[in-house]
Tab-separated table of C-alpha atoms in Angstrom:
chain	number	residue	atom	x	y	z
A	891	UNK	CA	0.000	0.000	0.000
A	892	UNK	CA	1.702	3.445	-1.089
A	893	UNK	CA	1.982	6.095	1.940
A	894	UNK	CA	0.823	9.637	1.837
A	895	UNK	CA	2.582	11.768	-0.877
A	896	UNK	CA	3.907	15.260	-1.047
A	897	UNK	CA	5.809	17.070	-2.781
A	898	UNK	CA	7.949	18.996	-3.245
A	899	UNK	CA	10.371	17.936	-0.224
A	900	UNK	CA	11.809	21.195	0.012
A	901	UNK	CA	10.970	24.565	-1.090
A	902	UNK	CA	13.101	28.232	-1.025
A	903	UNK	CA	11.540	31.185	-1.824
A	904	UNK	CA	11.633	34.730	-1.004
A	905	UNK	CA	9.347	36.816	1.541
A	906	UNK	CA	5.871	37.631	-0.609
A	907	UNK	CA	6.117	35.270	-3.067
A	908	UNK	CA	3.602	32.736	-3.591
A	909	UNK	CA	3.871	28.618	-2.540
A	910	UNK	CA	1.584	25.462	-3.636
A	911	UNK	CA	2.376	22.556	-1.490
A	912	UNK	CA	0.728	19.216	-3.192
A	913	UNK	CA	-0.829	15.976	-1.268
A	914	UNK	CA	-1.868	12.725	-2.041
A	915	UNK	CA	-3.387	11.048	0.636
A	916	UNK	CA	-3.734	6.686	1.451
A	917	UNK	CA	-6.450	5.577	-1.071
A	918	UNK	CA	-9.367	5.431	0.560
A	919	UNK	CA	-8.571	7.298	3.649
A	920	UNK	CA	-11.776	9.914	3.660
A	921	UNK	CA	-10.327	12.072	6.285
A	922	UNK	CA	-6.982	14.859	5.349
A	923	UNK	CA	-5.340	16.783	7.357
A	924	UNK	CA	-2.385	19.579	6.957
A	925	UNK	CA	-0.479	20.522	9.805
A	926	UNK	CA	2.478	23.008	10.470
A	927	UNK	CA	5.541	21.731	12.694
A	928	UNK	CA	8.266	23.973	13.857
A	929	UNK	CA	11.464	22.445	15.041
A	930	UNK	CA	11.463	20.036	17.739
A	931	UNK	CA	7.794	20.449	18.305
A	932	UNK	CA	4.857	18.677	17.840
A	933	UNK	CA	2.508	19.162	14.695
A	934	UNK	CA	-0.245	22.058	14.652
A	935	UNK	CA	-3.595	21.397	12.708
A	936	UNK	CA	-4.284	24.260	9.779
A	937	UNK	CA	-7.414	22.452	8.651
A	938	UNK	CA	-9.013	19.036	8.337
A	939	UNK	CA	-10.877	17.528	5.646
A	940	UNK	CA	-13.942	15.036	5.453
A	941	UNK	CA	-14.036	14.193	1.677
A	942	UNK	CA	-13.715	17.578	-0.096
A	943	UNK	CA	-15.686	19.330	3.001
A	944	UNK	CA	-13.406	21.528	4.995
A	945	UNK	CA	-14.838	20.244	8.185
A	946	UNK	CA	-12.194	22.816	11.214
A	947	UNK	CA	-10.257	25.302	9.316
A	948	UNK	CA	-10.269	27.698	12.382
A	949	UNK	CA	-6.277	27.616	12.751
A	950	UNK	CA	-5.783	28.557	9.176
A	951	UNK	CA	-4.489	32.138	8.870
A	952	UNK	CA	-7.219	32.920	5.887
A	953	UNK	CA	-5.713	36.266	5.224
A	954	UNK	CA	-2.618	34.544	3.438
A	955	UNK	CA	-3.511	31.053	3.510
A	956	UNK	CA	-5.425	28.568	1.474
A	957	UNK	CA	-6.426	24.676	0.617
A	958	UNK	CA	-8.681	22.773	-1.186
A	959	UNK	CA	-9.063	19.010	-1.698
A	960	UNK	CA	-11.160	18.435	-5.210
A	961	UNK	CA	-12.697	15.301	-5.660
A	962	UNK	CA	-11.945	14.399	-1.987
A	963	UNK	CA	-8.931	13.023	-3.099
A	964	UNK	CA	-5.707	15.342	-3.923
A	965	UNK	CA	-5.310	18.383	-1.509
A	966	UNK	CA	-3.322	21.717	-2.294
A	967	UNK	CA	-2.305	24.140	0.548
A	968	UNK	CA	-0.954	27.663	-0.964
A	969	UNK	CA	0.129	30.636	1.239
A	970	UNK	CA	0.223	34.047	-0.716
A	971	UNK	CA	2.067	36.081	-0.202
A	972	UNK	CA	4.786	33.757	2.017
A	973	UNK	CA	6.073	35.405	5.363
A	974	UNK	CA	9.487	35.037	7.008
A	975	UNK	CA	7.590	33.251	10.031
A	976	UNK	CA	5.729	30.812	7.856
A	977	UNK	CA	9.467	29.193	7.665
A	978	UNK	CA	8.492	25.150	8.916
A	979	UNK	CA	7.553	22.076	7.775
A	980	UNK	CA	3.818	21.680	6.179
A	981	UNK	CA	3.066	18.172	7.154
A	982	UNK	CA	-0.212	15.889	5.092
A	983	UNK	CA	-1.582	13.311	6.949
A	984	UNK	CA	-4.614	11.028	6.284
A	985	UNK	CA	-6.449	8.713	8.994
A	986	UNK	CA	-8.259	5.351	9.190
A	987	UNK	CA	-9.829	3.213	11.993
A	988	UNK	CA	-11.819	3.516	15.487
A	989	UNK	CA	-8.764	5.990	17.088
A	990	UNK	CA	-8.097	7.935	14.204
A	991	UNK	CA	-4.884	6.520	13.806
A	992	UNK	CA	-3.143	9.110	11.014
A	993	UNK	CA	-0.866	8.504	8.202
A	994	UNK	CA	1.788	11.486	7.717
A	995	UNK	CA	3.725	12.027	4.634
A	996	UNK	CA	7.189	13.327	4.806
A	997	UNK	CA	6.285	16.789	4.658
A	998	UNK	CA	7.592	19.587	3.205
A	999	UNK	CA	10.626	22.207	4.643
A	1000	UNK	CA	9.559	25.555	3.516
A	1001	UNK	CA	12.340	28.344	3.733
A	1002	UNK	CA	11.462	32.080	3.681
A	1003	UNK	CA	14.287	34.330	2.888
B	1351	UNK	CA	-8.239	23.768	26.853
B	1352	UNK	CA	-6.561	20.366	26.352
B	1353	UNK	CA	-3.145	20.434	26.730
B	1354	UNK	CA	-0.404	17.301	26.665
B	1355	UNK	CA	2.998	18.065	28.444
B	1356	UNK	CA	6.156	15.919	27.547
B	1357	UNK	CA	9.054	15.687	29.541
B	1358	UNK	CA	11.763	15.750	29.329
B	1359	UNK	CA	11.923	18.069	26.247
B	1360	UNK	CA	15.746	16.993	25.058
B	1361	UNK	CA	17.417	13.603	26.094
B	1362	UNK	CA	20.474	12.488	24.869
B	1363	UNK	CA	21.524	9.134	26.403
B	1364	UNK	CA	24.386	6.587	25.419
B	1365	UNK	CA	23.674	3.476	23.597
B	1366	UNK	CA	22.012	0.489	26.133
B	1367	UNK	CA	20.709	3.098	28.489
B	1368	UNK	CA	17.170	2.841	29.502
B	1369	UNK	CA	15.179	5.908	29.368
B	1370	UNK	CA	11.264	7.290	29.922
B	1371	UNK	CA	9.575	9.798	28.447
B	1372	UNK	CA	6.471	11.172	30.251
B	1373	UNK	CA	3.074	12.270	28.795
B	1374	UNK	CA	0.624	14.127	31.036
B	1375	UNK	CA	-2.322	16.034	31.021
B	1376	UNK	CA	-5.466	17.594	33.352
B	1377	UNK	CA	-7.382	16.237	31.044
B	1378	UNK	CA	-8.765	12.901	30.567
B	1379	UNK	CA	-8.564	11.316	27.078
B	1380	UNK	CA	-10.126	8.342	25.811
B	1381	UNK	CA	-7.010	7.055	24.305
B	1382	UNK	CA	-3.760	7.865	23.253
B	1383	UNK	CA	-1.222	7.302	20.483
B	1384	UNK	CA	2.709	7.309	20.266
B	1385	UNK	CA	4.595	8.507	17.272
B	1386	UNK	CA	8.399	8.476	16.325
B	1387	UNK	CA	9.413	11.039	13.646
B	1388	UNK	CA	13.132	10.709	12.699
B	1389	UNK	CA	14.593	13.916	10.958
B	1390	UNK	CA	13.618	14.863	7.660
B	1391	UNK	CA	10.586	12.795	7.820
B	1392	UNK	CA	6.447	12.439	9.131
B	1393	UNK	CA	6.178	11.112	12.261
B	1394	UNK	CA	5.011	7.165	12.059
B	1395	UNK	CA	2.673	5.715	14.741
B	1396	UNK	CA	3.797	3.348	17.532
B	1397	UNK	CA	0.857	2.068	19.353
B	1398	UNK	CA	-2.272	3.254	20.813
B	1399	UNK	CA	-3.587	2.593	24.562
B	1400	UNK	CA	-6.490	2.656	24.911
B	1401	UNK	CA	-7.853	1.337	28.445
B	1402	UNK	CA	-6.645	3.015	31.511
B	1403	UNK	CA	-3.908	1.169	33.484
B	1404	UNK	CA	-3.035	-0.829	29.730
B	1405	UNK	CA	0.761	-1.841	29.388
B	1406	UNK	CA	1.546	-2.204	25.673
B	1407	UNK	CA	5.152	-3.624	24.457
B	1408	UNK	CA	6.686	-3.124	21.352
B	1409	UNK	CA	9.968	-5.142	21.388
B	1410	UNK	CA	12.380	-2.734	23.123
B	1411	UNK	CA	9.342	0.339	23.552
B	1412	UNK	CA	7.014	-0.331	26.441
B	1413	UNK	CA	3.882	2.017	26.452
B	1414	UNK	CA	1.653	2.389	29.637
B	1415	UNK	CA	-1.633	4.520	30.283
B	1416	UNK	CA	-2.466	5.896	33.374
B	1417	UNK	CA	-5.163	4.555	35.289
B	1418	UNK	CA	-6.906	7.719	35.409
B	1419	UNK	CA	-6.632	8.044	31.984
B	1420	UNK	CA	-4.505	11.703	31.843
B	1421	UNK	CA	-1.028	10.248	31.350
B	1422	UNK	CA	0.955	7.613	29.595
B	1423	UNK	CA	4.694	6.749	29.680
B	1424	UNK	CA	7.131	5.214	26.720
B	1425	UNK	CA	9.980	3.426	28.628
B	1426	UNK	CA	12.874	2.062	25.980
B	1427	UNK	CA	15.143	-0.603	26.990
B	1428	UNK	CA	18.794	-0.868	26.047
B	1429	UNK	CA	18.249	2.142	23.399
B	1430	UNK	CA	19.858	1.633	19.815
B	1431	UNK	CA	21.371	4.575	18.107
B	1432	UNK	CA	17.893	3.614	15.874
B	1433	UNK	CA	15.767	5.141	18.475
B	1434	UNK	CA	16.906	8.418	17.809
B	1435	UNK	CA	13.887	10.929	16.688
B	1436	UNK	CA	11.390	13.168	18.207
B	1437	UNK	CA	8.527	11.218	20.420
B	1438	UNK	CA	5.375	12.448	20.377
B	1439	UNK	CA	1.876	11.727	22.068
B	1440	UNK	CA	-1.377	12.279	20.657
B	1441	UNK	CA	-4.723	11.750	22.194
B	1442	UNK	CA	-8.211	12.890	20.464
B	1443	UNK	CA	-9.954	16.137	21.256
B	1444	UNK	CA	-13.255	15.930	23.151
B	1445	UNK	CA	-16.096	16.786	21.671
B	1446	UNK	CA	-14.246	16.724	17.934
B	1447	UNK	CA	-14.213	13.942	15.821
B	1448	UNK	CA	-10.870	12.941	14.008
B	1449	UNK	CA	-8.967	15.488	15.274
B	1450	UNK	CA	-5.818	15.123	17.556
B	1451	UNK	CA	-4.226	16.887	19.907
B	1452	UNK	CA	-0.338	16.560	19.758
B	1453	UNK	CA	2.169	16.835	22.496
B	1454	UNK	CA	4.894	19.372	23.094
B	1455	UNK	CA	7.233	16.195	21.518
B	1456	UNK	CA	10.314	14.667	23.435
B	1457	UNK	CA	13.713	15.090	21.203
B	1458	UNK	CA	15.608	11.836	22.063
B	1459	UNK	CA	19.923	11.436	20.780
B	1460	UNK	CA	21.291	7.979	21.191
B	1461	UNK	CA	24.524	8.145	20.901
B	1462	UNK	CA	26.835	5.246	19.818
Protein backbone atom coordinates (compact mmCIF):
# COMPACT_ATOMS: atom_id res chain seq x y z
CA UNK A 1 0.00 0.00 0.00
CA UNK A 2 1.70 3.45 -1.09
CA UNK A 3 1.98 6.10 1.94
CA UNK A 4 0.82 9.64 1.84
CA UNK A 5 2.58 11.77 -0.88
CA UNK A 6 3.91 15.26 -1.05
CA UNK A 7 5.81 17.07 -2.78
CA UNK A 8 7.95 19.00 -3.25
CA UNK A 9 10.37 17.94 -0.22
CA UNK A 10 11.81 21.19 0.01
CA UNK A 11 10.97 24.56 -1.09
CA UNK A 12 13.10 28.23 -1.03
CA UNK A 13 11.54 31.19 -1.82
CA UNK A 14 11.63 34.73 -1.00
CA UNK A 15 9.35 36.82 1.54
CA UNK A 16 5.87 37.63 -0.61
CA UNK A 17 6.12 35.27 -3.07
CA UNK A 18 3.60 32.74 -3.59
CA UNK A 19 3.87 28.62 -2.54
CA UNK A 20 1.58 25.46 -3.64
CA UNK A 21 2.38 22.56 -1.49
CA UNK A 22 0.73 19.22 -3.19
CA UNK A 23 -0.83 15.98 -1.27
CA UNK A 24 -1.87 12.72 -2.04
CA UNK A 25 -3.39 11.05 0.64
CA UNK A 26 -3.73 6.69 1.45
CA UNK A 27 -6.45 5.58 -1.07
CA UNK A 28 -9.37 5.43 0.56
CA UNK A 29 -8.57 7.30 3.65
CA UNK A 30 -11.78 9.91 3.66
CA UNK A 31 -10.33 12.07 6.28
CA UNK A 32 -6.98 14.86 5.35
CA UNK A 33 -5.34 16.78 7.36
CA UNK A 34 -2.39 19.58 6.96
CA UNK A 35 -0.48 20.52 9.81
CA UNK A 36 2.48 23.01 10.47
CA UNK A 37 5.54 21.73 12.69
CA UNK A 38 8.27 23.97 13.86
CA UNK A 39 11.46 22.44 15.04
CA UNK A 40 11.46 20.04 17.74
CA UNK A 41 7.79 20.45 18.31
CA UNK A 42 4.86 18.68 17.84
CA UNK A 43 2.51 19.16 14.70
CA UNK A 44 -0.24 22.06 14.65
CA UNK A 45 -3.59 21.40 12.71
CA UNK A 46 -4.28 24.26 9.78
CA UNK A 47 -7.41 22.45 8.65
CA UNK A 48 -9.01 19.04 8.34
CA UNK A 49 -10.88 17.53 5.65
CA UNK A 50 -13.94 15.04 5.45
CA UNK A 51 -14.04 14.19 1.68
CA UNK A 52 -13.72 17.58 -0.10
CA UNK A 53 -15.69 19.33 3.00
CA UNK A 54 -13.41 21.53 5.00
CA UNK A 55 -14.84 20.24 8.18
CA UNK A 56 -12.19 22.82 11.21
CA UNK A 57 -10.26 25.30 9.32
CA UNK A 58 -10.27 27.70 12.38
CA UNK A 59 -6.28 27.62 12.75
CA UNK A 60 -5.78 28.56 9.18
CA UNK A 61 -4.49 32.14 8.87
CA UNK A 62 -7.22 32.92 5.89
CA UNK A 63 -5.71 36.27 5.22
CA UNK A 64 -2.62 34.54 3.44
CA UNK A 65 -3.51 31.05 3.51
CA UNK A 66 -5.42 28.57 1.47
CA UNK A 67 -6.43 24.68 0.62
CA UNK A 68 -8.68 22.77 -1.19
CA UNK A 69 -9.06 19.01 -1.70
CA UNK A 70 -11.16 18.44 -5.21
CA UNK A 71 -12.70 15.30 -5.66
CA UNK A 72 -11.95 14.40 -1.99
CA UNK A 73 -8.93 13.02 -3.10
CA UNK A 74 -5.71 15.34 -3.92
CA UNK A 75 -5.31 18.38 -1.51
CA UNK A 76 -3.32 21.72 -2.29
CA UNK A 77 -2.31 24.14 0.55
CA UNK A 78 -0.95 27.66 -0.96
CA UNK A 79 0.13 30.64 1.24
CA UNK A 80 0.22 34.05 -0.72
CA UNK A 81 2.07 36.08 -0.20
CA UNK A 82 4.79 33.76 2.02
CA UNK A 83 6.07 35.40 5.36
CA UNK A 84 9.49 35.04 7.01
CA UNK A 85 7.59 33.25 10.03
CA UNK A 86 5.73 30.81 7.86
CA UNK A 87 9.47 29.19 7.67
CA UNK A 88 8.49 25.15 8.92
CA UNK A 89 7.55 22.08 7.78
CA UNK A 90 3.82 21.68 6.18
CA UNK A 91 3.07 18.17 7.15
CA UNK A 92 -0.21 15.89 5.09
CA UNK A 93 -1.58 13.31 6.95
CA UNK A 94 -4.61 11.03 6.28
CA UNK A 95 -6.45 8.71 8.99
CA UNK A 96 -8.26 5.35 9.19
CA UNK A 97 -9.83 3.21 11.99
CA UNK A 98 -11.82 3.52 15.49
CA UNK A 99 -8.76 5.99 17.09
CA UNK A 100 -8.10 7.93 14.20
CA UNK A 101 -4.88 6.52 13.81
CA UNK A 102 -3.14 9.11 11.01
CA UNK A 103 -0.87 8.50 8.20
CA UNK A 104 1.79 11.49 7.72
CA UNK A 105 3.72 12.03 4.63
CA UNK A 106 7.19 13.33 4.81
CA UNK A 107 6.29 16.79 4.66
CA UNK A 108 7.59 19.59 3.21
CA UNK A 109 10.63 22.21 4.64
CA UNK A 110 9.56 25.56 3.52
CA UNK A 111 12.34 28.34 3.73
CA UNK A 112 11.46 32.08 3.68
CA UNK A 113 14.29 34.33 2.89
CA UNK B 1 -8.24 23.77 26.85
CA UNK B 2 -6.56 20.37 26.35
CA UNK B 3 -3.15 20.43 26.73
CA UNK B 4 -0.40 17.30 26.67
CA UNK B 5 3.00 18.07 28.44
CA UNK B 6 6.16 15.92 27.55
CA UNK B 7 9.05 15.69 29.54
CA UNK B 8 11.76 15.75 29.33
CA UNK B 9 11.92 18.07 26.25
CA UNK B 10 15.75 16.99 25.06
CA UNK B 11 17.42 13.60 26.09
CA UNK B 12 20.47 12.49 24.87
CA UNK B 13 21.52 9.13 26.40
CA UNK B 14 24.39 6.59 25.42
CA UNK B 15 23.67 3.48 23.60
CA UNK B 16 22.01 0.49 26.13
CA UNK B 17 20.71 3.10 28.49
CA UNK B 18 17.17 2.84 29.50
CA UNK B 19 15.18 5.91 29.37
CA UNK B 20 11.26 7.29 29.92
CA UNK B 21 9.57 9.80 28.45
CA UNK B 22 6.47 11.17 30.25
CA UNK B 23 3.07 12.27 28.80
CA UNK B 24 0.62 14.13 31.04
CA UNK B 25 -2.32 16.03 31.02
CA UNK B 26 -5.47 17.59 33.35
CA UNK B 27 -7.38 16.24 31.04
CA UNK B 28 -8.76 12.90 30.57
CA UNK B 29 -8.56 11.32 27.08
CA UNK B 30 -10.13 8.34 25.81
CA UNK B 31 -7.01 7.06 24.31
CA UNK B 32 -3.76 7.86 23.25
CA UNK B 33 -1.22 7.30 20.48
CA UNK B 34 2.71 7.31 20.27
CA UNK B 35 4.59 8.51 17.27
CA UNK B 36 8.40 8.48 16.33
CA UNK B 37 9.41 11.04 13.65
CA UNK B 38 13.13 10.71 12.70
CA UNK B 39 14.59 13.92 10.96
CA UNK B 40 13.62 14.86 7.66
CA UNK B 41 10.59 12.79 7.82
CA UNK B 42 6.45 12.44 9.13
CA UNK B 43 6.18 11.11 12.26
CA UNK B 44 5.01 7.16 12.06
CA UNK B 45 2.67 5.71 14.74
CA UNK B 46 3.80 3.35 17.53
CA UNK B 47 0.86 2.07 19.35
CA UNK B 48 -2.27 3.25 20.81
CA UNK B 49 -3.59 2.59 24.56
CA UNK B 50 -6.49 2.66 24.91
CA UNK B 51 -7.85 1.34 28.45
CA UNK B 52 -6.64 3.02 31.51
CA UNK B 53 -3.91 1.17 33.48
CA UNK B 54 -3.04 -0.83 29.73
CA UNK B 55 0.76 -1.84 29.39
CA UNK B 56 1.55 -2.20 25.67
CA UNK B 57 5.15 -3.62 24.46
CA UNK B 58 6.69 -3.12 21.35
CA UNK B 59 9.97 -5.14 21.39
CA UNK B 60 12.38 -2.73 23.12
CA UNK B 61 9.34 0.34 23.55
CA UNK B 62 7.01 -0.33 26.44
CA UNK B 63 3.88 2.02 26.45
CA UNK B 64 1.65 2.39 29.64
CA UNK B 65 -1.63 4.52 30.28
CA UNK B 66 -2.47 5.90 33.37
CA UNK B 67 -5.16 4.56 35.29
CA UNK B 68 -6.91 7.72 35.41
CA UNK B 69 -6.63 8.04 31.98
CA UNK B 70 -4.51 11.70 31.84
CA UNK B 71 -1.03 10.25 31.35
CA UNK B 72 0.95 7.61 29.59
CA UNK B 73 4.69 6.75 29.68
CA UNK B 74 7.13 5.21 26.72
CA UNK B 75 9.98 3.43 28.63
CA UNK B 76 12.87 2.06 25.98
CA UNK B 77 15.14 -0.60 26.99
CA UNK B 78 18.79 -0.87 26.05
CA UNK B 79 18.25 2.14 23.40
CA UNK B 80 19.86 1.63 19.81
CA UNK B 81 21.37 4.57 18.11
CA UNK B 82 17.89 3.61 15.87
CA UNK B 83 15.77 5.14 18.48
CA UNK B 84 16.91 8.42 17.81
CA UNK B 85 13.89 10.93 16.69
CA UNK B 86 11.39 13.17 18.21
CA UNK B 87 8.53 11.22 20.42
CA UNK B 88 5.37 12.45 20.38
CA UNK B 89 1.88 11.73 22.07
CA UNK B 90 -1.38 12.28 20.66
CA UNK B 91 -4.72 11.75 22.19
CA UNK B 92 -8.21 12.89 20.46
CA UNK B 93 -9.95 16.14 21.26
CA UNK B 94 -13.25 15.93 23.15
CA UNK B 95 -16.10 16.79 21.67
CA UNK B 96 -14.25 16.72 17.93
CA UNK B 97 -14.21 13.94 15.82
CA UNK B 98 -10.87 12.94 14.01
CA UNK B 99 -8.97 15.49 15.27
CA UNK B 100 -5.82 15.12 17.56
CA UNK B 101 -4.23 16.89 19.91
CA UNK B 102 -0.34 16.56 19.76
CA UNK B 103 2.17 16.83 22.50
CA UNK B 104 4.89 19.37 23.09
CA UNK B 105 7.23 16.20 21.52
CA UNK B 106 10.31 14.67 23.43
CA UNK B 107 13.71 15.09 21.20
CA UNK B 108 15.61 11.84 22.06
CA UNK B 109 19.92 11.44 20.78
CA UNK B 110 21.29 7.98 21.19
CA UNK B 111 24.52 8.15 20.90
CA UNK B 112 26.83 5.25 19.82
Amino acid sequence: EAGVVQSPRYKIIEKKQPVAFWCNPISGHNTLYWYLQNLGQGPELLIRYENEEAVDDSQLPKDRFSAERLKGVDSTLKIQPAELGDSAVYLCASSFGQYNEQFFGPGTRLTVL
Amino acid sequence: TQLLEQSPQFLSIQEGENLTVYCNSSSVFSSLQWYRQEPGEGPVLLVTVVTGGEVKKLKRLTFQFGDARKDSSLHITAAQPGDTGLYLCAGPYRGATNKLIFGTGTLLAVQP
